[in-house]
Coordinates of C-alpha atoms and ligand atoms in Angstrom, one line a residue:
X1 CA -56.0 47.0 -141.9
X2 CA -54.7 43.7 -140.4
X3 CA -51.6 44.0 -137.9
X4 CA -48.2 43.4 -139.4
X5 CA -44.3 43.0 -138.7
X6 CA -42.6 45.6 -140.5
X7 CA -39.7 44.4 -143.1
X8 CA -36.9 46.1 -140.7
X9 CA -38.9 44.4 -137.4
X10 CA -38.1 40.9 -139.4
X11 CA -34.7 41.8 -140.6
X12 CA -33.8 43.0 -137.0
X13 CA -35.4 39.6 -135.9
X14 CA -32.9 37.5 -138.1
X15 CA -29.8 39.2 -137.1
X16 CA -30.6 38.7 -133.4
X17 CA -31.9 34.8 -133.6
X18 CA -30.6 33.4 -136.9
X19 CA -31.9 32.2 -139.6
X20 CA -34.2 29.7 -140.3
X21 CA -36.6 31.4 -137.9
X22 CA -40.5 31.4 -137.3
X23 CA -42.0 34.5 -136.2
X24 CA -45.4 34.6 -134.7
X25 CA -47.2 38.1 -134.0
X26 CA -49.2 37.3 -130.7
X27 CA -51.9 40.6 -131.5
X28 CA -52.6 39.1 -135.2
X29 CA -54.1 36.1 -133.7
X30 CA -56.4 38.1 -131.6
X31 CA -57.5 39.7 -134.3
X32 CA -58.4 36.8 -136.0
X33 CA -60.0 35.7 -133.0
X34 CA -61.8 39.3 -132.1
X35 CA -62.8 39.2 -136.3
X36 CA -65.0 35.6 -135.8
X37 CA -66.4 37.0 -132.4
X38 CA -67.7 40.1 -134.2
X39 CA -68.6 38.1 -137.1
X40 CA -71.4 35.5 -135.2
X41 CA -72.2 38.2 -132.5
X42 CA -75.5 36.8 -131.4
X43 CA -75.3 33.4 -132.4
X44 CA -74.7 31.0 -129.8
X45 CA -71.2 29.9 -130.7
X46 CA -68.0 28.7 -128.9
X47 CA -64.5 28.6 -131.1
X48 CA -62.0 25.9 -130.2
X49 CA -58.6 26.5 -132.1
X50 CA -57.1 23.6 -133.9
X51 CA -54.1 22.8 -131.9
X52 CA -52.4 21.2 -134.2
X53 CA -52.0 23.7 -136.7
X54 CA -49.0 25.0 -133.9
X55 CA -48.7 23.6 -130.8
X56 CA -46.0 25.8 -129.5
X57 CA -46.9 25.8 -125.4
X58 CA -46.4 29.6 -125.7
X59 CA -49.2 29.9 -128.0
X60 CA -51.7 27.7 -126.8
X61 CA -51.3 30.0 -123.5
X62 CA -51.9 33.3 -125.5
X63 CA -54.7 31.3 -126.9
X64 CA -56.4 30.6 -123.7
X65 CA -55.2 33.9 -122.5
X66 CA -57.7 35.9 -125.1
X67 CA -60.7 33.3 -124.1
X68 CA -60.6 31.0 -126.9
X69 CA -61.0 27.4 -126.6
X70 CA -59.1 24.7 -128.3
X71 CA -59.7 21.9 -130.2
X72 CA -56.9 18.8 -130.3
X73 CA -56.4 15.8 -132.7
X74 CA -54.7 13.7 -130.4
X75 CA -54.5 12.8 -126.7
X76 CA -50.5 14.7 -126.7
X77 CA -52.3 17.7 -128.1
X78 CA -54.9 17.4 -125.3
X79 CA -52.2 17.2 -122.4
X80 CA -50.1 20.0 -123.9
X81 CA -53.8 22.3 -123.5
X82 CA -53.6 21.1 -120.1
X83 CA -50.4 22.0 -119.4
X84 CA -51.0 25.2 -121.3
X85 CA -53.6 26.2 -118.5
X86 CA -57.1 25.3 -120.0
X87 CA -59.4 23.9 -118.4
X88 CA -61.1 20.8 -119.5
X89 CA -64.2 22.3 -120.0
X90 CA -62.8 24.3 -122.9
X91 CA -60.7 21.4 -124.6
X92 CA -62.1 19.5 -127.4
X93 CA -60.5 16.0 -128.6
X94 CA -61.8 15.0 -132.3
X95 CA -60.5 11.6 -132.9
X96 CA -59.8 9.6 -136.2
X97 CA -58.7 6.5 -136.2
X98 CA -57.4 5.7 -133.0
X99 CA -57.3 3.0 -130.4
X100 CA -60.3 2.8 -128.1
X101 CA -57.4 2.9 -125.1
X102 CA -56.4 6.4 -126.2
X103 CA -60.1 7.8 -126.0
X104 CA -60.4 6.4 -122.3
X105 CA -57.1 8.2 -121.7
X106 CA -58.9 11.7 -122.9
X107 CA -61.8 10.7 -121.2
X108 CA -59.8 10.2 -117.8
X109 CA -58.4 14.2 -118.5
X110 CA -62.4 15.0 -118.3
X111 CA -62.3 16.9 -122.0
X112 CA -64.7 16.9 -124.6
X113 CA -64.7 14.3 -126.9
X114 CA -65.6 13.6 -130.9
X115 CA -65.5 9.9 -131.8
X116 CA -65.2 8.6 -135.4
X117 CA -65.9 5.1 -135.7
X118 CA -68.9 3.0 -134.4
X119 CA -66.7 0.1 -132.9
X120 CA -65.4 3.1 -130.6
X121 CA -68.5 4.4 -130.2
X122 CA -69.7 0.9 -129.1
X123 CA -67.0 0.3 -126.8
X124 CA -67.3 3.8 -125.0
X125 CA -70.7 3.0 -124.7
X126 CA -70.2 -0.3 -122.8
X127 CA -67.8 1.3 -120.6
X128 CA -69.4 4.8 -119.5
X129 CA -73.0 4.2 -120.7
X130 CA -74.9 8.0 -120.2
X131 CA -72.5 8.9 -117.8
X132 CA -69.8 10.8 -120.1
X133 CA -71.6 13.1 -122.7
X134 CA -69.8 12.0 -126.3
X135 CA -70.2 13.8 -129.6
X136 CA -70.4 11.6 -132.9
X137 CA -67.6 12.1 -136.1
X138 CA -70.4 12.0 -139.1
X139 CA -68.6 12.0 -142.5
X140 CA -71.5 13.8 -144.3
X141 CA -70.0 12.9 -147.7
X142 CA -69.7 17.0 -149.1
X143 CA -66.5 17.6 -151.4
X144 CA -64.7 20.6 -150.4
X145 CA -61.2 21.7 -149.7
X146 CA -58.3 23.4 -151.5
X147 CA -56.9 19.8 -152.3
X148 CA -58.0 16.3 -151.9
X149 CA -55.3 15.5 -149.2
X150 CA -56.9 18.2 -146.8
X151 CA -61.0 17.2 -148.3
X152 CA -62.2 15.2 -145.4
X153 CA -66.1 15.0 -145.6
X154 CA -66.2 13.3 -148.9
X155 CA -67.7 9.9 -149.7
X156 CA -64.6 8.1 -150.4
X157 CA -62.8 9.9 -146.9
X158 CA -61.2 7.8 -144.0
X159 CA -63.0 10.4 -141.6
X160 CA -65.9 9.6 -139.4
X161 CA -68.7 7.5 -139.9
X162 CA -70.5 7.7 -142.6
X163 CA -74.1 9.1 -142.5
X164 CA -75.6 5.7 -144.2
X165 CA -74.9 4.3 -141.3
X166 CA -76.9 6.3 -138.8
X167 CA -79.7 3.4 -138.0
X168 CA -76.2 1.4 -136.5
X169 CA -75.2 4.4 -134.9
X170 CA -79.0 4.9 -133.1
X171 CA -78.5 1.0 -132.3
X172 CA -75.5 1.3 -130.4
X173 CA -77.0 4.1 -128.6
X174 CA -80.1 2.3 -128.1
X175 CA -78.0 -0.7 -126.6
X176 CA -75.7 1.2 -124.2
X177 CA -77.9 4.0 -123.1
X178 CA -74.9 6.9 -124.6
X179 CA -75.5 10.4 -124.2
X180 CA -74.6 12.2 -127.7
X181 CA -74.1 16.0 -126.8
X182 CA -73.0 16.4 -130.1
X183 CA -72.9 16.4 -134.1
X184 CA -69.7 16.7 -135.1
X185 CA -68.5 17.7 -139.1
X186 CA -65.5 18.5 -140.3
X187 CA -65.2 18.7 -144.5
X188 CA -62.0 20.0 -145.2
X189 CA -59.6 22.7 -144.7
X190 CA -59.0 25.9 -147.5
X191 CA -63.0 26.3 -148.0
X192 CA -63.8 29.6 -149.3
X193 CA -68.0 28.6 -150.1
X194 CA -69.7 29.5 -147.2
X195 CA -72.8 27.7 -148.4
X196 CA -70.1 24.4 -147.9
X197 CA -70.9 25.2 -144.2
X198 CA -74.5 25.7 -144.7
X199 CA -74.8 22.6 -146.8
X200 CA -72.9 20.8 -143.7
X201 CA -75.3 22.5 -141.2
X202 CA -78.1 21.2 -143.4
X203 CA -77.0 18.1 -143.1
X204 CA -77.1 17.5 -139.3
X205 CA -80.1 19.5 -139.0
X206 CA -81.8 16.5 -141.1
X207 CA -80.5 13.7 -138.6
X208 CA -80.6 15.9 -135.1
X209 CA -84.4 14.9 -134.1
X210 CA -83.1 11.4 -133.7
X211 CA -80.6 12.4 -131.3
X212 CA -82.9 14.0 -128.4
X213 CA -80.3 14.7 -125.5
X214 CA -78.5 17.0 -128.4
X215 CA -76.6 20.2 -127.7
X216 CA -74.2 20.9 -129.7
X217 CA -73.6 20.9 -133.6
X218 CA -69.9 20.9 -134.3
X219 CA -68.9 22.1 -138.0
X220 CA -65.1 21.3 -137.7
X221 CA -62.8 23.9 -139.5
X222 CA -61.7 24.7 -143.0
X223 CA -62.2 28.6 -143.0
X224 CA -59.9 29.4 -145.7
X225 CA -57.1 32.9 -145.0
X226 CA -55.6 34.3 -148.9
X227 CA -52.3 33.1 -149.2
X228 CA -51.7 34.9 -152.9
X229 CA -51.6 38.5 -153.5
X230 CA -55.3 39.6 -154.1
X231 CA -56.6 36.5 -153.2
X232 CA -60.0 36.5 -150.5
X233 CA -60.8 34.0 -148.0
X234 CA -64.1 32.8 -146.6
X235 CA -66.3 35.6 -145.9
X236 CA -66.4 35.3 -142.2
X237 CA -69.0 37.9 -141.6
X238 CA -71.4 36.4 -144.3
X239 CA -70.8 33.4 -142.3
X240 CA -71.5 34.4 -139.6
X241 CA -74.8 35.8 -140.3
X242 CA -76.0 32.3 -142.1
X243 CA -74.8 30.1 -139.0
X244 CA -77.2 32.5 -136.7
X245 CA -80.1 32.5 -139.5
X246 CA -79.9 28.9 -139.4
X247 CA -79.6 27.8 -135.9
X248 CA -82.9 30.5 -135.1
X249 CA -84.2 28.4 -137.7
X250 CA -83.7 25.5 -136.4
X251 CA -85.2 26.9 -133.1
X252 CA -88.5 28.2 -134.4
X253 CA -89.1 25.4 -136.4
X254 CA -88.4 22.5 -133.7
X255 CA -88.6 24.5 -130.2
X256 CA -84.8 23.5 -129.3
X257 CA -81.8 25.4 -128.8
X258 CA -78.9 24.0 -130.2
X259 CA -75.3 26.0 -129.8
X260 CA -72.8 25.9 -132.9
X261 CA -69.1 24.9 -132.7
X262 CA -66.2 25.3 -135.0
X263 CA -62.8 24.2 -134.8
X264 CA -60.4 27.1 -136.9
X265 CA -56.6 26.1 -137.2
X266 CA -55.6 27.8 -139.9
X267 CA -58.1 30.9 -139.6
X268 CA -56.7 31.8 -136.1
X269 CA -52.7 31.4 -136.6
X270 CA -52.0 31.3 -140.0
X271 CA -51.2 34.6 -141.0
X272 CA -49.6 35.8 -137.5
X273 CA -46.5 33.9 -138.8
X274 CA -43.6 34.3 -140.8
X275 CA -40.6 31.9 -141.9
X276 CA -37.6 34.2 -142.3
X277 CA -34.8 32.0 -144.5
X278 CA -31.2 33.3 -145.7
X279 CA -30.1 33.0 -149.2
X280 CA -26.8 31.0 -149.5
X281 CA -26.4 30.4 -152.5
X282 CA -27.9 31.9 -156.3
X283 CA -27.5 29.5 -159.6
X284 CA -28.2 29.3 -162.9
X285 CA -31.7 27.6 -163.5
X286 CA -33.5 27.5 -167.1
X287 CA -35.1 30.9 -167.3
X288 CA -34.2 31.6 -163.9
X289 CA -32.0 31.6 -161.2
X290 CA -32.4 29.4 -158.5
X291 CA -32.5 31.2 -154.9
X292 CA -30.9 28.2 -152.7
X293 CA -32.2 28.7 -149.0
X294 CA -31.2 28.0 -145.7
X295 CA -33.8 25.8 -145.3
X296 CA -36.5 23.1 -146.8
X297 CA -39.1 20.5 -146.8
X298 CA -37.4 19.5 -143.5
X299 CA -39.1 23.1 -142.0
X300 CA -41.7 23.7 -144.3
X301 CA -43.2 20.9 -146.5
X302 CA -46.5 22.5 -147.2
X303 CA -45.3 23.6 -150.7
X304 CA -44.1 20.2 -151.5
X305 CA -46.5 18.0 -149.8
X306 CA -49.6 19.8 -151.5
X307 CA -48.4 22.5 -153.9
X308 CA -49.1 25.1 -150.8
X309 CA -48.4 28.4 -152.4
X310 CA -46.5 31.2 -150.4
X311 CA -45.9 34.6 -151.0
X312 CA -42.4 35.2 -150.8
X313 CA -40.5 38.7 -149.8
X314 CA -37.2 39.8 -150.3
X315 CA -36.8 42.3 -146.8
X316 CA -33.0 42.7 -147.5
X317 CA -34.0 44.5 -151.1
X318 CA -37.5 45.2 -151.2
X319 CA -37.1 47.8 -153.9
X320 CA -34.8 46.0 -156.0
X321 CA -35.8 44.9 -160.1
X322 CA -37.8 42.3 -160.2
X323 CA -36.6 39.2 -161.7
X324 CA -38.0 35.0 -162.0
X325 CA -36.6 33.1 -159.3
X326 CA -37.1 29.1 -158.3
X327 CA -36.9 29.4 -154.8
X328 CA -35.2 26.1 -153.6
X329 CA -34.3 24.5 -150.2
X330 CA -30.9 22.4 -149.0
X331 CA -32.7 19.2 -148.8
X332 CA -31.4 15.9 -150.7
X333 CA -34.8 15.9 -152.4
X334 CA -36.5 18.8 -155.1
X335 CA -37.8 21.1 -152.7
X336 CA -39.3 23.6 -154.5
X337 CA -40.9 26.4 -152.6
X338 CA -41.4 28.6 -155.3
X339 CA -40.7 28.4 -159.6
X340 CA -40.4 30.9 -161.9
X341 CA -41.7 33.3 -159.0
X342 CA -41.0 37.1 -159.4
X343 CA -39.1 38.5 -156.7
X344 CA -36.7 42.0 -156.4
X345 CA -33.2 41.1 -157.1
X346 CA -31.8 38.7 -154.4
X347 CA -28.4 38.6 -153.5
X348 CA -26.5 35.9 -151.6
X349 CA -27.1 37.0 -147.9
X350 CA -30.4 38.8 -148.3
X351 CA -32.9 37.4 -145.9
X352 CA -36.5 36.1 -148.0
X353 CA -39.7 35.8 -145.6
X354 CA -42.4 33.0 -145.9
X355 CA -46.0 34.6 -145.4
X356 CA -49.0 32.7 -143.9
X357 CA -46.6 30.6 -141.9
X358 CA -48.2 30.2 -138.7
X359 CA -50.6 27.4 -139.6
X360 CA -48.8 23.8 -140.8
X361 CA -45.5 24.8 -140.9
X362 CA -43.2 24.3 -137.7
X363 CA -45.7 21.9 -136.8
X364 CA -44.8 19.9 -139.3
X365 CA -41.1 20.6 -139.2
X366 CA -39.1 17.0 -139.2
X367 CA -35.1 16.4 -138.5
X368 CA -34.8 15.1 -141.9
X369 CA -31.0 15.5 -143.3
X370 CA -29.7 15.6 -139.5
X371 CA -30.7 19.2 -139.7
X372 CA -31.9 21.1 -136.9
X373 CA -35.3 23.0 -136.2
X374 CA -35.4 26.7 -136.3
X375 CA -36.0 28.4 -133.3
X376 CA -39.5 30.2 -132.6
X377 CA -40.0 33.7 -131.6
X378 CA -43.2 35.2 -130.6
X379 CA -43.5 39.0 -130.7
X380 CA -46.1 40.4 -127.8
X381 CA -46.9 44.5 -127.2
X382 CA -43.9 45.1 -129.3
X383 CA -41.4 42.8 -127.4
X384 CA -39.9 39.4 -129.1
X385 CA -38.8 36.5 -127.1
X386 CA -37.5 33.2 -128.0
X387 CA -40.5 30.5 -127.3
X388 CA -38.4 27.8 -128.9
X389 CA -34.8 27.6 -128.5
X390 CA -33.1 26.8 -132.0
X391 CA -32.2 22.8 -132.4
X392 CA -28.3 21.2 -131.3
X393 CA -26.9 17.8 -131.5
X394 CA -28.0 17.0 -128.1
X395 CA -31.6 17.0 -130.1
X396 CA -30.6 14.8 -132.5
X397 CA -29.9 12.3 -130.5
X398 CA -32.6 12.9 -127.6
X399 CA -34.1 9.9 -127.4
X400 CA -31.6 7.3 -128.9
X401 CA -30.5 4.8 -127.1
X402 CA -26.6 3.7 -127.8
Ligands
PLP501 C1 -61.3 17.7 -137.1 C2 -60.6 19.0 -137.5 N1 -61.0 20.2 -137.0 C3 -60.3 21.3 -137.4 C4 -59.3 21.3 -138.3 C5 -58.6 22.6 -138.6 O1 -58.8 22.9 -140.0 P1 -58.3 24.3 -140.5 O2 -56.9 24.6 -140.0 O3 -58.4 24.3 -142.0 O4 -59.3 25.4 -139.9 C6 -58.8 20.1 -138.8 C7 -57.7 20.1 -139.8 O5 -57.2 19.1 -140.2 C8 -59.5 18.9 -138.4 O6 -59.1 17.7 -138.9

C-alpha cells in the first residue's frame, strides 16, 4: 500500500498555508524510487529523474539525497542540479533543439550530455573531438504516448535525429574522431506497453555494433503512474525483468556489456503531490453545477493543454451525496478541470484536492491574469515546511524595468 496524506493532514495543510497550495510527500518519492530499484535488481541500470517534471531546489535535493540521479532538459535545469548538490557525474542534459552555444555551456559544467541534431553533433565534434564522451538523440520513429503532444519518437517528431540518417551520423564521427558513450531514446511520456520499451531497446540494439566505444543505451522516460480510479500504469517489475533479459542478451550474443539508462519524470514525483484549491463560488451549469476554484490553467494547465484527467476529492465533505460537478477555474479563458465529474456535495468554502500533481503542474504554473503562484510545501518524516513561499506583487513585477 503506497504512502499517503491523510484528508485531515491536507485540510490542516490548507488552513496553515492557504490555498492554492501544492503539497509534495518527500517518502512517496522514495518509494517510487526504492519500487524501480527493486524492479531491475540485477540489471545494470542507473535512473536519472526528469527535472523538469518539478524543479523545486528542495526536491531535487531529496532526490539526490536518496541516490538518484537526474536528468535535465535544459542548461537552467542543469545549474539548478548543481546548485541542488549533485555532482556532475550524476547529471544528464538531453537536448532538443537548442543552440550549439548552450551545449558548450553544459559541457563547461562537466555533465553528461544527449545531443539531438547532427549540425550539433558536427560542431561538438570539431570542437572537443574524442575528448568529451557524447551520447546521440536517435528519434527511432515508434508511436507511443498518452497524446500526440507528449509522443516524441514518432516519424513525423521534432526530436532527435532520425535513424535514416545514421550513415551521416557515422560520417561525422568518422570526420571528427567523437566518442559516442551513448544511445539515447526517448518515445513519449504516459506509456503503459512495456514491449514500447523493448521495441525501443530493439532498436538500438540493431545500430550499436557501429558505435564501438558504446556504453550506455539511454531509453528516455514515459513510464506511465494511473491517474483515474482503477486505472494501472506500466508494469515496472515486468519491466524490469525484460530490460535485464535483454541487455544479458545482448551480452551473450555480442561479448559486450552495455549499462541501461532511463530518465522517469513523472514515474518518480507524480503521485507524491497534491494541488489543494478552495471553492469560491457554486453555479448553475446544464446538468450540473459548476464548482468555481481558487485557481486555474494559470497553476495547473495539464487538464486544458492535453485533456490531463485528475481525480478530484472533496476533503472538507468526503462523505457527502454525490452529485455532477464541472469543476472550473478563475481564469479569463474555459478552464475546465473537470465536467460532469461526480463529486460528494461541495459547499462554498470546502477545500477540493488535485491527485497526481507532482509531475507537470507547478512546473508549468505561469502569472497569467496577474495572479500569483501558490506556495509549495513539502512534507518530510511527518513534518511540513514551506519550500516555496506563496507569490506577491514584488513578483509580479521582478524583473520589469520602469
Ligand atoms: C528526454 C526526456 N526524458 C525524460 C522525460 C520524462 O518523461 P516522463 O515524465 O513521462 O517520465 C521527458 C519528458 O518530456 C523527456 O523529454
Amino acid at each position: 500500500m503506497a504512502t499517503e496524506l491523510s484528508h485531515e493532514q491536507l485540510s490542516a495543510l490548507a488552513r496553515e498555508y492557504g490555498t492554492p497550495l501544492y503539497v509534495y510527500h518527500a517518502e512517496r518519492i522514495r518509494e517510487q524510487y526504492n519500487n524501480l530499484l527493486e524492479a531491475f535488481r540485477g540489471a545494470d541500470v542507473r535512473f536519472f529523474y526528469a527535472a523538469k517534471a518539478l524543479t523545486n531546489i528542495n526536491v531535487l535535493r531529496y532526490v539526490n539525497h536518496i541516490g538518484c540521479n537526474v536528468d535535465c532538459s535544459s542548461v537552467n535545469e542543469a545549474r539548478l542540479a548543481l546548485h541542488a548538490g549533485f555532482d556532475p557525474e550524476k547529471v544528464l542534459y538531453t537536448s532538443n533543439n537548442v543552440s550549439f552555444e548552450e551545449i558548450e555551456e553544459a559541457q563547461s559544467l562537466g555533465v553528461h550530455i544527449n545531443i539531438d541534431s547532427i549540425s550539433n553533433l558536427r560542431k561538438f565534434g570539431r570542437k572537443f573531438g574524442h575528448s568529451y564522451p557524447v551520447g546521440i538523440r536517435l528519434r527511432p520513429n515508434i508511436m507511443a504516448g498518452g497524446n500526440l503532444k507528449i509522443s516524441t519518437g514518432h516519424a513525423d517528431s521534432k526530436f532527435g535525429i532520425p535513424l535514416e540518417n545514421i550513415t551521416e551520423v557515422l560520417d561525422v564521427i568518422r570526420e571528427t574522431n567523437l566518442f559516442i558513450r551513448t544511445l539515447h531514446i526517448h518515445t513519449g511520456s504516459e506509456i503503459k506497453d512495456v514491449e514500447v520499451f523493448a521495441r525501443g531497446i530493439e532498436v538500438l540494439f540493431e545500430v550499436a555494433q557501429q558505435f564501438p566505444e558504446l556504453e550506455v543505451i539511454d531509453l528516455g522516460g514515459g513510464f506511465k503512474v494511473p491517474y483515474m480510479p482503477g486505472e494501472e500504469g506500466t508494469d515496472i517489475p515486468l519491466l524490469g525483468k525484460k530490460v535485464k533479459e535483454e541487455f544479458e542478451q545482448y551480452e551473450a550474443k555480442y561479448g559486450r556489456k552495455l549499462q541501461a539508462w532511463f530518465e522517469p519524470g513523472k514515474y518518480i514525483v507524480s503521485e507524491c503531490g497534491y494541488f489543494i484549491t478552495k471553492v469560491n463560488v457554486l453555479k448553475p451549469a446544464v446538468n450540473a453545477v459548476f464548482a468555481g476554484v481558487d485557481t486555474g490553467l494559470n497553476h495547473l494547465i495539464r487538464p486544458m493543454f492535453y485533456n490531463a484527467y485528475h481525480q478530484i476529492e472533496n476533503i472538507s465533505n468526503p462523505t457527502g451525496a454525490i452529485q455532477q460537478y464541472n469543476v472550473v477555474g478563475n481564469i479569463c479563458e474555459t478552464d475546465t478541470f473537470a465536467e460532469n465529474r461526480p463529486l460528494p456535495e461541495i459547499r462554498e468554502g470546502d477545500f477540493l484536492v488535485f491527485r497526481n500533481a507532482g509531475a507537470y503542474c507547478f512546473e508549468m504554473s505561469s502569472h497569467y491574469n496577474s495572479r500569483f503562484k501558490p506556495a509549495e510545501v513539502m512534507v518530510e518524516d511527518g513534518t511540513a515546511r514551506l519550500i516555496r513561499k506563496r507569490d506577491e506583487l514584488s513578483d509580479l513585477l521582478a524583473g520589469q524595468v520602469y
